[in-house]
Coordinates of C-alpha atoms and ligand atoms in Angstrom, one line a residue:
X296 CA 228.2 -278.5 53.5
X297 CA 229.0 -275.7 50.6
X298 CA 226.1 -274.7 49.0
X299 CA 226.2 -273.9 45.2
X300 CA 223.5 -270.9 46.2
X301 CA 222.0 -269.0 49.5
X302 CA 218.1 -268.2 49.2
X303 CA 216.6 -266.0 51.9
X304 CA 212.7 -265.8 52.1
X305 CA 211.5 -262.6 54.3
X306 CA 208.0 -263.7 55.6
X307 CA 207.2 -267.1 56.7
X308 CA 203.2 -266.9 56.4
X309 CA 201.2 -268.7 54.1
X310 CA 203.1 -267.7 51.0
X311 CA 206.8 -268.1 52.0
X312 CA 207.0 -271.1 54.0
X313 CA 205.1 -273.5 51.5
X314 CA 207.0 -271.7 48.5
X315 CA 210.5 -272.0 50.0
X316 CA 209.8 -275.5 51.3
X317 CA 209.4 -277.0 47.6
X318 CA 212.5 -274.5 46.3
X319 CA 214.4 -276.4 48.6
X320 CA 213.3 -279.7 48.3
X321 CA 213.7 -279.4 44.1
X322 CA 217.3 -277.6 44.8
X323 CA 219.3 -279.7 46.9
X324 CA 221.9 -277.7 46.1
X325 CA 220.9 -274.3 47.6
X326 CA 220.5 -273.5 50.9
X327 CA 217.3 -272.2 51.3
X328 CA 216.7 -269.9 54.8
X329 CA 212.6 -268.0 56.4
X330 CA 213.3 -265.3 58.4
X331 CA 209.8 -263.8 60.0
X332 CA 209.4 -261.5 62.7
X333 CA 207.1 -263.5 64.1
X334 CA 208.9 -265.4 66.7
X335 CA 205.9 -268.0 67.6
X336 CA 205.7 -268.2 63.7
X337 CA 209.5 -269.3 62.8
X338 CA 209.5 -271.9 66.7
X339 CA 206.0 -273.1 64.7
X340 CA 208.1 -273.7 61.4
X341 CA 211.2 -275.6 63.8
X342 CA 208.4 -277.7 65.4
X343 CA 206.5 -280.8 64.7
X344 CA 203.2 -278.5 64.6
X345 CA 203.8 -276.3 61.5
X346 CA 201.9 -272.8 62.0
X347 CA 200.1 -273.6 59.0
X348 CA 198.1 -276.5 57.6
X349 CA 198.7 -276.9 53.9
X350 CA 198.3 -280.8 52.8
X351 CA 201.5 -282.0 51.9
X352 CA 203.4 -279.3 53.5
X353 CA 204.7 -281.6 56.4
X354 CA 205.6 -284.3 54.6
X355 CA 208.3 -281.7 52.9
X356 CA 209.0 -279.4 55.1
X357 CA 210.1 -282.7 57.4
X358 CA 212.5 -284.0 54.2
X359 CA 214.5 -280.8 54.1
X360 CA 214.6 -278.8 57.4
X361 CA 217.9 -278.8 58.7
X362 CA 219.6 -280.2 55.5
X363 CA 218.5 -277.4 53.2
X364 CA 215.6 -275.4 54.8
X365 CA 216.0 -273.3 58.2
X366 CA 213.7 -271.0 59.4
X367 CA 215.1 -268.4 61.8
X368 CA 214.3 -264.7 63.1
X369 CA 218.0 -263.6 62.4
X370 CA 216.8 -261.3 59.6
X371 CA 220.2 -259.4 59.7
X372 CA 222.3 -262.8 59.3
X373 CA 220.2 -263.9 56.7
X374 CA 220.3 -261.0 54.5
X375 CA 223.8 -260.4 55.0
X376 CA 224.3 -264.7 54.2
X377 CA 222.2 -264.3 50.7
X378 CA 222.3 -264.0 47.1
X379 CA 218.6 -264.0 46.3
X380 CA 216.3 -262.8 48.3
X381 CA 212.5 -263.6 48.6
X382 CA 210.4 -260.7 49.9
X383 CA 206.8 -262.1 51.0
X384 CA 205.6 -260.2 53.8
X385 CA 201.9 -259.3 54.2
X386 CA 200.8 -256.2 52.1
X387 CA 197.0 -256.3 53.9
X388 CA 194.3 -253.5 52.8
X389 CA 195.5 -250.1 54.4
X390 CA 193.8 -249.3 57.5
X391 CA 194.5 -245.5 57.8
X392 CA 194.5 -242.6 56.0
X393 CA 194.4 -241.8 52.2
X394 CA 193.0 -244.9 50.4
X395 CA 192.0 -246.4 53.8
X396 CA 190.1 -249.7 53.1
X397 CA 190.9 -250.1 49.2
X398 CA 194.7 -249.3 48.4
X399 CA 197.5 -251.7 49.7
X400 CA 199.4 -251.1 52.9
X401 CA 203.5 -251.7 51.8
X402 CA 204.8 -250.1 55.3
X403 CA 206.3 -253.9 55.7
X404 CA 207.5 -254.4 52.5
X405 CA 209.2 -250.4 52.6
X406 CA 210.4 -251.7 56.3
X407 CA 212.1 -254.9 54.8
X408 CA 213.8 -253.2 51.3
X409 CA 215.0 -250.9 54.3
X410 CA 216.5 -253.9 56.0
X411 CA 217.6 -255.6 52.8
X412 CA 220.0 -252.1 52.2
X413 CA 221.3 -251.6 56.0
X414 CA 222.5 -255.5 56.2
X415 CA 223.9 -256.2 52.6
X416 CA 227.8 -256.6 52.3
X417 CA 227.0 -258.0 48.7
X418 CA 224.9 -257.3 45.9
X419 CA 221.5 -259.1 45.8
X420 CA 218.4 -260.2 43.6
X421 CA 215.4 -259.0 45.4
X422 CA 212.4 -261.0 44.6
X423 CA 209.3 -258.8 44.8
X424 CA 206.7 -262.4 46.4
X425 CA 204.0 -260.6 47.8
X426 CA 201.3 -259.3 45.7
X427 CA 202.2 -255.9 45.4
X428 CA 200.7 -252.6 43.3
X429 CA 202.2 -252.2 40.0
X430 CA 205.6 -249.8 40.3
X431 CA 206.4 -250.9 43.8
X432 CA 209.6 -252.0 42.4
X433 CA 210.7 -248.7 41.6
X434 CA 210.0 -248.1 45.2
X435 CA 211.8 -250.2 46.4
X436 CA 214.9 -249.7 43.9
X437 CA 214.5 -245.7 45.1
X438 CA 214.9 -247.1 49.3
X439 CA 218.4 -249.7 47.2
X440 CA 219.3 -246.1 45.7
X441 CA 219.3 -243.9 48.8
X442 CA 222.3 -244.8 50.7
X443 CA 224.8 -246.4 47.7
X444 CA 227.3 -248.4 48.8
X445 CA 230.2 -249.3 46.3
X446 CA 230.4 -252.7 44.7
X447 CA 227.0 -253.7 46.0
X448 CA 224.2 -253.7 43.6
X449 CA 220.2 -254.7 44.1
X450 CA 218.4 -255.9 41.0
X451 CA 214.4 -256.3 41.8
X452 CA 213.1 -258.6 39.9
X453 CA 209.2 -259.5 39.8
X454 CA 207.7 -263.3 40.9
X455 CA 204.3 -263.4 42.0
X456 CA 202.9 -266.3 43.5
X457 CA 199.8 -268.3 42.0
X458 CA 199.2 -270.9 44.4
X459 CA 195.6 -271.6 46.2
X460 CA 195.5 -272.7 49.6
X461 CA 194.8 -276.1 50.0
X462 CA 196.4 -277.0 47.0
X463 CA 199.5 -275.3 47.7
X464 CA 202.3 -278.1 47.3
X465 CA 200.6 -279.1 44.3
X466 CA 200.0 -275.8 42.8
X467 CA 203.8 -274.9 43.5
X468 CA 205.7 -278.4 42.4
X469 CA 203.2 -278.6 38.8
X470 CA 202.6 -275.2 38.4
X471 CA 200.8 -273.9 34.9
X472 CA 203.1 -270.9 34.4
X473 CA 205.6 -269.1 36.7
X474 CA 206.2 -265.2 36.0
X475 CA 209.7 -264.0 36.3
X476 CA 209.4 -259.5 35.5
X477 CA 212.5 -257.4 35.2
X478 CA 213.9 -254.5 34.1
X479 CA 214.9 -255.2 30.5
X480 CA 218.6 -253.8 31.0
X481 CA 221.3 -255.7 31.1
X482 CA 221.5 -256.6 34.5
X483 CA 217.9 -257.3 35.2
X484 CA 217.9 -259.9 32.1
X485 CA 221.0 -261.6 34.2
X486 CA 219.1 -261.6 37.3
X487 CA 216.1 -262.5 35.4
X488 CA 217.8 -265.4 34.2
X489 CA 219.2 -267.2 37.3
X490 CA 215.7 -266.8 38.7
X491 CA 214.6 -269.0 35.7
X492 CA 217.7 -271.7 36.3
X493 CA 216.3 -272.0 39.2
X494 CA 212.6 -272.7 38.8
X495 CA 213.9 -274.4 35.3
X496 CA 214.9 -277.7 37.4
X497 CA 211.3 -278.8 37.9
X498 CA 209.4 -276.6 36.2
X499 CA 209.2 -277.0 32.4
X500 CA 211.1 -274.3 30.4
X501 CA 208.0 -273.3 28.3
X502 CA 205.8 -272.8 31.5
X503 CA 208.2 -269.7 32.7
X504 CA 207.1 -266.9 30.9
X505 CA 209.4 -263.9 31.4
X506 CA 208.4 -260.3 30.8
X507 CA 209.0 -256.5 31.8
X508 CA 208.7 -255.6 35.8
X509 CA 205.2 -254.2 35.4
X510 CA 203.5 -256.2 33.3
X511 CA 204.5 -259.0 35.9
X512 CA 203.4 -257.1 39.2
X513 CA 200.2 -256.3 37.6
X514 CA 199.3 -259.7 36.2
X515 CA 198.6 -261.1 39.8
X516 CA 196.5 -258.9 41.0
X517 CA 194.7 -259.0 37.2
X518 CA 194.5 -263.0 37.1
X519 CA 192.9 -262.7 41.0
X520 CA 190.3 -260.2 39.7
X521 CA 189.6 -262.4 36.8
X522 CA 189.3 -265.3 38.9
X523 CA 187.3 -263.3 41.8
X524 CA 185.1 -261.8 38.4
X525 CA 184.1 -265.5 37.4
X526 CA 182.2 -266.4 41.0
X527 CA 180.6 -263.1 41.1
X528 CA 179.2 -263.2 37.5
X529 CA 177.9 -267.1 38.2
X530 CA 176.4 -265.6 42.1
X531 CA 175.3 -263.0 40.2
X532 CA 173.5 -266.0 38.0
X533 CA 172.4 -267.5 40.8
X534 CA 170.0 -264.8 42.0
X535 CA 168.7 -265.0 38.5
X536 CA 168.2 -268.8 38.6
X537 CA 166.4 -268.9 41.8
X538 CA 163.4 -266.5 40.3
X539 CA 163.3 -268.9 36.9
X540 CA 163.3 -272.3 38.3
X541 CA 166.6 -272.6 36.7
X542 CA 169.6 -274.4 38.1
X543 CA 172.4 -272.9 38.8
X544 CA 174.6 -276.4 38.9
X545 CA 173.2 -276.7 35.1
X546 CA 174.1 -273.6 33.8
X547 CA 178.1 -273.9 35.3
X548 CA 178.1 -277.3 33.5
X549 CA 176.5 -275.5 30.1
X550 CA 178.8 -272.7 29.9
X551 CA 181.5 -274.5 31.4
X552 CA 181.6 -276.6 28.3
X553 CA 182.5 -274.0 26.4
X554 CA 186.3 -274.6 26.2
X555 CA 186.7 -270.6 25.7
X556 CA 185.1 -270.7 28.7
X557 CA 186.2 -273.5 31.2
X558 CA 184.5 -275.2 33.4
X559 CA 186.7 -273.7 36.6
X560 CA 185.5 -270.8 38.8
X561 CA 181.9 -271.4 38.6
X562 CA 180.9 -273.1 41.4
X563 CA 178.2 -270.6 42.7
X564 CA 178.1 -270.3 46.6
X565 CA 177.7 -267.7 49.5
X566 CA 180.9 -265.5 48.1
X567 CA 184.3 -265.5 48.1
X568 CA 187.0 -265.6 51.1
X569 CA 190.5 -265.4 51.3
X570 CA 192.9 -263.3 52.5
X571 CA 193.6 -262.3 48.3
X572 CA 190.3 -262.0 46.5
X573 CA 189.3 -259.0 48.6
X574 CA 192.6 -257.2 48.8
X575 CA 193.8 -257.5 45.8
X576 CA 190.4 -256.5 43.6
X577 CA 190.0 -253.2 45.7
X578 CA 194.1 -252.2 45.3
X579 CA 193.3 -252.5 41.5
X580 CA 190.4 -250.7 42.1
X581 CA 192.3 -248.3 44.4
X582 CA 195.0 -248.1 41.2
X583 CA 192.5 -247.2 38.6
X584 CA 191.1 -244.6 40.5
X585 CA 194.4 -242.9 41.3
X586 CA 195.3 -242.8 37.4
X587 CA 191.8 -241.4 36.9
X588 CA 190.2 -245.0 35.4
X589 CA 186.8 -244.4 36.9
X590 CA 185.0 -246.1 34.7
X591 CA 187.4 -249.2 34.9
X592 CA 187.6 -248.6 38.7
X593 CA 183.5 -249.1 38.9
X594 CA 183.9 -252.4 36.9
X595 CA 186.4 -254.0 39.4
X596 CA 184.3 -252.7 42.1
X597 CA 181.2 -254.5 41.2
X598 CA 183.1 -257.5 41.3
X599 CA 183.1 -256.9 45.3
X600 CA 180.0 -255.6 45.7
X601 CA 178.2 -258.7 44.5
X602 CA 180.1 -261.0 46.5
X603 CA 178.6 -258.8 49.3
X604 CA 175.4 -258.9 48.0
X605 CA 175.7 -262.6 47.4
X606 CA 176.3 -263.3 51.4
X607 CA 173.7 -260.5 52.5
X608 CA 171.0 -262.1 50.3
X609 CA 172.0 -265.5 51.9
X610 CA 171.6 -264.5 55.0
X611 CA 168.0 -262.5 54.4
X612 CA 166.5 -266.1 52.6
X613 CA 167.8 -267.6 55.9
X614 CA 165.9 -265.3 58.3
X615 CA 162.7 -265.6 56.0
X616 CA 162.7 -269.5 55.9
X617 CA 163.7 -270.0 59.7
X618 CA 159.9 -267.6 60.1
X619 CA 161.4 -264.7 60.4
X620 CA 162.9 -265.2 63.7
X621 CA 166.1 -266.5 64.7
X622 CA 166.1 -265.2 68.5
X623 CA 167.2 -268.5 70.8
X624 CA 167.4 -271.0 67.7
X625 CA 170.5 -272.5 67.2
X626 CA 172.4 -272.5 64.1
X627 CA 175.3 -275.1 63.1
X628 CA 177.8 -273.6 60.6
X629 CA 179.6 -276.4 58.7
X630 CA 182.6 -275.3 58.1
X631 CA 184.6 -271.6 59.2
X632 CA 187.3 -271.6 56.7
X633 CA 187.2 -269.6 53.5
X634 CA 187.5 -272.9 51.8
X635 CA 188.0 -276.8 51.7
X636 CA 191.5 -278.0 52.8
X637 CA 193.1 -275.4 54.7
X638 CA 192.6 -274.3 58.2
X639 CA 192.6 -270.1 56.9
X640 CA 189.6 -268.1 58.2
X641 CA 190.8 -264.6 56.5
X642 CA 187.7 -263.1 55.1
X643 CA 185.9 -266.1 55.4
X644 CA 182.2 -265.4 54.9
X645 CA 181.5 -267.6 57.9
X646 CA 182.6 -264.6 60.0
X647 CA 180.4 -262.1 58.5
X648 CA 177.8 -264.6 59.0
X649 CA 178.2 -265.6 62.5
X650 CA 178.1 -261.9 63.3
X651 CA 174.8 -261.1 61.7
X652 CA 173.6 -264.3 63.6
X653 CA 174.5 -262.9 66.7
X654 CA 173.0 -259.8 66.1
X655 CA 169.5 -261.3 65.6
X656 CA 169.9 -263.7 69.2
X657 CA 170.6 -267.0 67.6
X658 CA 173.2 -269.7 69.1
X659 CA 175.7 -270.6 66.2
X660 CA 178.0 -273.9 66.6
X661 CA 181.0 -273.8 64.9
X662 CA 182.1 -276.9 63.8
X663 CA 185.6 -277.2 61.1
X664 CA 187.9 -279.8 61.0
X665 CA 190.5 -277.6 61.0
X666 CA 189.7 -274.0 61.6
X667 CA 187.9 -273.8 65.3
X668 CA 191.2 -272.3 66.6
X669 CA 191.4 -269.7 64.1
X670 CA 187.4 -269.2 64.5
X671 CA 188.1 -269.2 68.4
X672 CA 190.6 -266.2 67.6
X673 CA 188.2 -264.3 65.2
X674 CA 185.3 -264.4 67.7
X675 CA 186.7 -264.1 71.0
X676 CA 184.6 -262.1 73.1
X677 CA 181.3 -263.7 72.5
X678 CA 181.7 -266.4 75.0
X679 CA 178.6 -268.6 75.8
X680 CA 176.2 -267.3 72.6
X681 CA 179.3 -269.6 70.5
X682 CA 180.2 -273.2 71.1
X683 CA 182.9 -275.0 69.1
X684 CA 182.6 -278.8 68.6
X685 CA 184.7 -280.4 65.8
X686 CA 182.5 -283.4 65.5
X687 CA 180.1 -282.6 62.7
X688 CA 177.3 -284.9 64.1
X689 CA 177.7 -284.0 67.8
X690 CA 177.6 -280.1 66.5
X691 CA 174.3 -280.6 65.0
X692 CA 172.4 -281.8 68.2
X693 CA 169.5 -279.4 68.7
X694 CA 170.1 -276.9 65.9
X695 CA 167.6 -275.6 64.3
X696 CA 169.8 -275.2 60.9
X697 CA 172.6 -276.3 59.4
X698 CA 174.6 -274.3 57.4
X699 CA 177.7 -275.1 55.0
X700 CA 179.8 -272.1 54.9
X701 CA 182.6 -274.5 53.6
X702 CA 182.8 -277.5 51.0
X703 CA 185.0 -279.9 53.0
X704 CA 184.9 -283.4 51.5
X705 CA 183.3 -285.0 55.1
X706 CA 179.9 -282.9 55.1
X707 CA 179.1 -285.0 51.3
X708 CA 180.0 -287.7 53.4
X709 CA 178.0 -287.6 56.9
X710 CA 175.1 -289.6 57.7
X711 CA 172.2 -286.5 57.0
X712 CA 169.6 -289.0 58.8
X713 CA 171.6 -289.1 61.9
X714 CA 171.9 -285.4 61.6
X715 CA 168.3 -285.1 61.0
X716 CA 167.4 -286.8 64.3
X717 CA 169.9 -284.9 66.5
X718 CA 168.2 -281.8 65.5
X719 CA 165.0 -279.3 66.6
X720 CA 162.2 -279.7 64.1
X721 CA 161.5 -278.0 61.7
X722 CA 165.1 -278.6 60.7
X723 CA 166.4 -276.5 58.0
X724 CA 169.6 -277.1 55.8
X725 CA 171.0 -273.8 53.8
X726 CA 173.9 -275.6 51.4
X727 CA 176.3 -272.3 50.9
X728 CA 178.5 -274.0 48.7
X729 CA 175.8 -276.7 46.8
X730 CA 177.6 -280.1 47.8
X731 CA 174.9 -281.9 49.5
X732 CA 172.5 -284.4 47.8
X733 CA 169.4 -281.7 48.3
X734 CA 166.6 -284.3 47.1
X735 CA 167.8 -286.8 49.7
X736 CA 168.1 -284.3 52.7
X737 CA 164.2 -283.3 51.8
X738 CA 163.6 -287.1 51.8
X739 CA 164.6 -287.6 55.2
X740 CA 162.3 -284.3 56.6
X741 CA 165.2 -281.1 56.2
X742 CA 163.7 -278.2 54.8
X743 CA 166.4 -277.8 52.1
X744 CA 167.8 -274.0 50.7
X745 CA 170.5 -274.5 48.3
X746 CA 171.8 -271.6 46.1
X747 CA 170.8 -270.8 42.6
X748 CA 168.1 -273.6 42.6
X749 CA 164.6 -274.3 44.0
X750 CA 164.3 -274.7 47.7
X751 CA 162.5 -278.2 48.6
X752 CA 160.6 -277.3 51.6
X753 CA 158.0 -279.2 53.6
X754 CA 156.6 -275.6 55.0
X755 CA 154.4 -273.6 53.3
X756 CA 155.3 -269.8 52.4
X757 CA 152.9 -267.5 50.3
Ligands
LIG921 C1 201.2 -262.3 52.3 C2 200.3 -261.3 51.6 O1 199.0 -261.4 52.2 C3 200.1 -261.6 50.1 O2 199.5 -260.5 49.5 C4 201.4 -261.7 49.5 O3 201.2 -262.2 48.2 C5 202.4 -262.6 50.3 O4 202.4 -262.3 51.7 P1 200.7 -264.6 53.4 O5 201.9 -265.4 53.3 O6 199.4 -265.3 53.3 O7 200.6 -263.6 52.2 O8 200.7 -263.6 54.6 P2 201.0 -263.9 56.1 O9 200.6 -265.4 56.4 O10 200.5 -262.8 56.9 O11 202.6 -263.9 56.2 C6 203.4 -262.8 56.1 C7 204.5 -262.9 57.2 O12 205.5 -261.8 57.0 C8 204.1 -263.0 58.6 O13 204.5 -264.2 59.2 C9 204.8 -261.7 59.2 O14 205.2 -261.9 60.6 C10 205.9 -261.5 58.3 N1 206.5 -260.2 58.4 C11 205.7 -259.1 58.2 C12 207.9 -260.0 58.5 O15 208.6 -260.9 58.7 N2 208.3 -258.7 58.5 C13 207.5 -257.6 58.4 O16 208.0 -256.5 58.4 C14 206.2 -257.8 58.2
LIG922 C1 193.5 -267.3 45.2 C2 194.0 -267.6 43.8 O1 193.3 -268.8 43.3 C3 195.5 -267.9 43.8 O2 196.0 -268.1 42.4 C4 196.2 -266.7 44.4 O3 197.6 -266.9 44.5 C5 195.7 -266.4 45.8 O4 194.3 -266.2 45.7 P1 192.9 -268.7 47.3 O5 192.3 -267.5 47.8 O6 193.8 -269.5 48.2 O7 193.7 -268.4 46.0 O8 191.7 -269.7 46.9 P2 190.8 -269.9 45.7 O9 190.7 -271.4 45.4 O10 191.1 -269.0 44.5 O11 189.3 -269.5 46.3 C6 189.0 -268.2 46.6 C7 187.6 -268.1 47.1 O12 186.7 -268.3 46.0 C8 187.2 -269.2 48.1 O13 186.4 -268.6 49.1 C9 186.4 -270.2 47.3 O14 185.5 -270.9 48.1 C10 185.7 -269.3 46.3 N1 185.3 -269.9 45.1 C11 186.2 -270.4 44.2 C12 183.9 -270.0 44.8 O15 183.1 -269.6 45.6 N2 183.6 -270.7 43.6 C13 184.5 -271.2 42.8 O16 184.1 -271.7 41.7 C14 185.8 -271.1 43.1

């Protein structure tokens, strides 16, 4: 079949393979190729077992691959095949060197521009995916400009990608605004423009705001630090509301009112995860400080700090309630993943925890319905102190507490008085993420520690 257009993704992680499934499935008419270095990744993408779980991904990914979608590792073919080329390889927190654990590592996406040039016959759009510091495209346009070759041209144009794991499929197919940056010369403003024909067939016109390259790189990592900025100022609240017998809960639903507020992004809990939040608040930080923002670098990095704060006081409540000793007790973590609906363990803060639970001698049970493999991964090496049981009630048999690192639907749902019987007395519950009905778990005998409200506890402490 001809194709009216040839899409190329580079990166087939958590970003490109969800975001290229729905391009194709809303563009019949463009054939729509992953390319990933990652050979277990792209034979993941070709099987029945996708590497990632995403609800709704399988459902499309099965509708187009093969028609429309192909996931391969010829990265040279699919470069050379291409008109438009998505670039969504992992920019993680740099590891070495100057600006070692705050600025952005871009070796990969230097690597791929590098590929992009050595393989093009033709001219291409280069679609800057990943989140990236602001004036990587001139980067890359300098790697386009190093080796000219006639009649082939690279235009870099800026999309950044707003979706939240879990809600990925929806997030992409009803998106509330897609940003499409470029250079405002005449060629970029052409680019620009078949970027938006594109998106235009399912995404309303008004919802695709355009604007220069920079502005556009630097809006995603902005809108994650504003995001990130609203859970530390409500944990920051919470700390407040547990000295003044106020609730937490009640405030998010006061403010939230507010519609110059909004009631999203104030769900207190044990801190933010993700493989973004993190990353992406410390490269702005990382940014300010380079352009000699100080003052605006120590605002961003309060943000973090609190969320670390947040998990550290979490975890010093825990040890004081459980009588100061947690040396052979064994703790059941509900949940691993950063959050509800996705199987992604990347700076979850059940890791952080588990690891200070070790260090004091407990037992921890993992239990996720879909992140013990990743969890298994994260914490190999610990062998018997862990145990993994996917079975929420079978992973609470003789703990000592239960904790909900994550707000998966199912632990609302589970019988607590069943849980309350498999367990070692006194039992404790610490609810990280406040989805459990707190008044009924004391009712049944758990000593009950939520966040930002008053523990109900059957114990005395004076
Ligand atoms: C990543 C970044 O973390 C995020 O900041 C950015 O917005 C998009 O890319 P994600 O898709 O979650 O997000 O990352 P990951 O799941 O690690 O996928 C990246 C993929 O790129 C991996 O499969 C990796 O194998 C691949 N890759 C990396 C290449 O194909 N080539 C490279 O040179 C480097
Ligand atoms: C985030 C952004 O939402 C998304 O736009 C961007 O493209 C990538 O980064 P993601 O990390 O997948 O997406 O999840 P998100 O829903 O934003 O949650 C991030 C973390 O904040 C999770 O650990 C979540 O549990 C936590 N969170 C979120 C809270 O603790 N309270 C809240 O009210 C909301």
């Amino acid at each position: 079949m001809k194709f009216a257009k040839s899409i190329l993704c580079i990166g087939a992680g958590y970003v490109g393979g969800p975001t290229m499934a729905v391009i194709a499935a809303k563009c019949p008419e463009c054939k729509v190729t992953v390319v990933d270095i990652n050979e277990d990744r792209i034979r993941g993408w070709n099987s029945d077992k996708l590497p990632i779980y995403e609800p709704g991904l399988d459902a499309i990914v099965k509708q187009c691959r093969g028609k429309n979608l192909f996931f391969s590792t010829d990265i040279p073919q699919g470069i050379r095949d291409s008109e438009i080329i998505f670039v969504s390889v992992n920019t993680p927190t740099k590891t070495f060197g100057e600006g070692a654990g705050m600025a952005s590592d871009v070796q990969y996406l230097e690597r791929t521009a590098r590929d992009i040039l050595a393989h093009s016959r033709s001219s291409k759009i280069v679609i800057e995916k990943s989140t990236i510091p602001v004036k990587t495209a001139q980067a890359m346009e300098n790697i386009f400009l190093s080796s000219p070759r006639s009649g082939v041209h690279f235009e870099v144009l800026s999309n950044p990608e707003f979706l939240a794991e879990g809600t990925a499929i929806r997030d992409l197919e009803n998106p509330d605004r897609v940003l499409i940056g470029s250079r405002e010369t005449p060629t970029g403003i052409t680019a620009r423009q078949t970027l938006v024909d594109i998106y235009a067939q399912w995404v309303p016109r008004e919802r695709i705001i355009t604007s220069n390259i920079w502005s556009s790189e630097l809006s995603k990592l902005v809108a994650n630090a504003f995001l990130a900025q609203r859970v530390s100022s409500i944990n920051a609240v919470s700390a407040l509301c547990e000295k003044t017998q106020a609730d937490v809960r009640e405030i998010s639903r006061a403010i939230g009112a507010d519609s110059r507020i909004g009631a999203k992004f104030l769900n207190a809990g044990i801190g933010f995860g993700g493989s973004c939040f993190k990353k992406d608040i410390l490269n702005l930080v990382y940014l300010c400080r380079s352009y000699g923002l100080e003052e605006v670098a120590n605002y961003w990095e309060s943000v973090v700090k609190i969320n670390e704060y947040q998990l550290g006081r979490f975890f010093s409540k825990m040890l004081k309630a459980m009588l100061g000793t947690m040396s052979g007790k064994r703790i059941c973590l509900y949940g691993f993943a950063f959050k509800a609906d996705t199987g992604d363990t990347r700076e979850s803060p059940a890791k952080y925890l588990t690891h200070k639970l070790l260090a004091e001698n407990a037992m921890v049970t993992i239990s996720d319905p879909q992140a013990n493999d990743n969890a298994k991964i994260d914490l190999a090496g610990y062998g018997e102190a862990i145990q993994y049981i996917a079975d929420p009630l079978d992973a609470a048999r003789d703990a000592d507490a239960l904790v909900v690192m994550t707000d998966w639907d199912i632990y609302r749902k589970i019988d607590y008085a069943q849980v309350f019987q498999k367990m070692r007395k006194p039992a404790f519950i610490f609810d990280g993420r406040n989805i459990l009905d707190h008044k009924k778990c004391f009712e049944l005998g758990f000593n009950v520690f939520p966040i930002g409200q008053q523990e109900l506890t059957h114990l005395k402490y004076e």
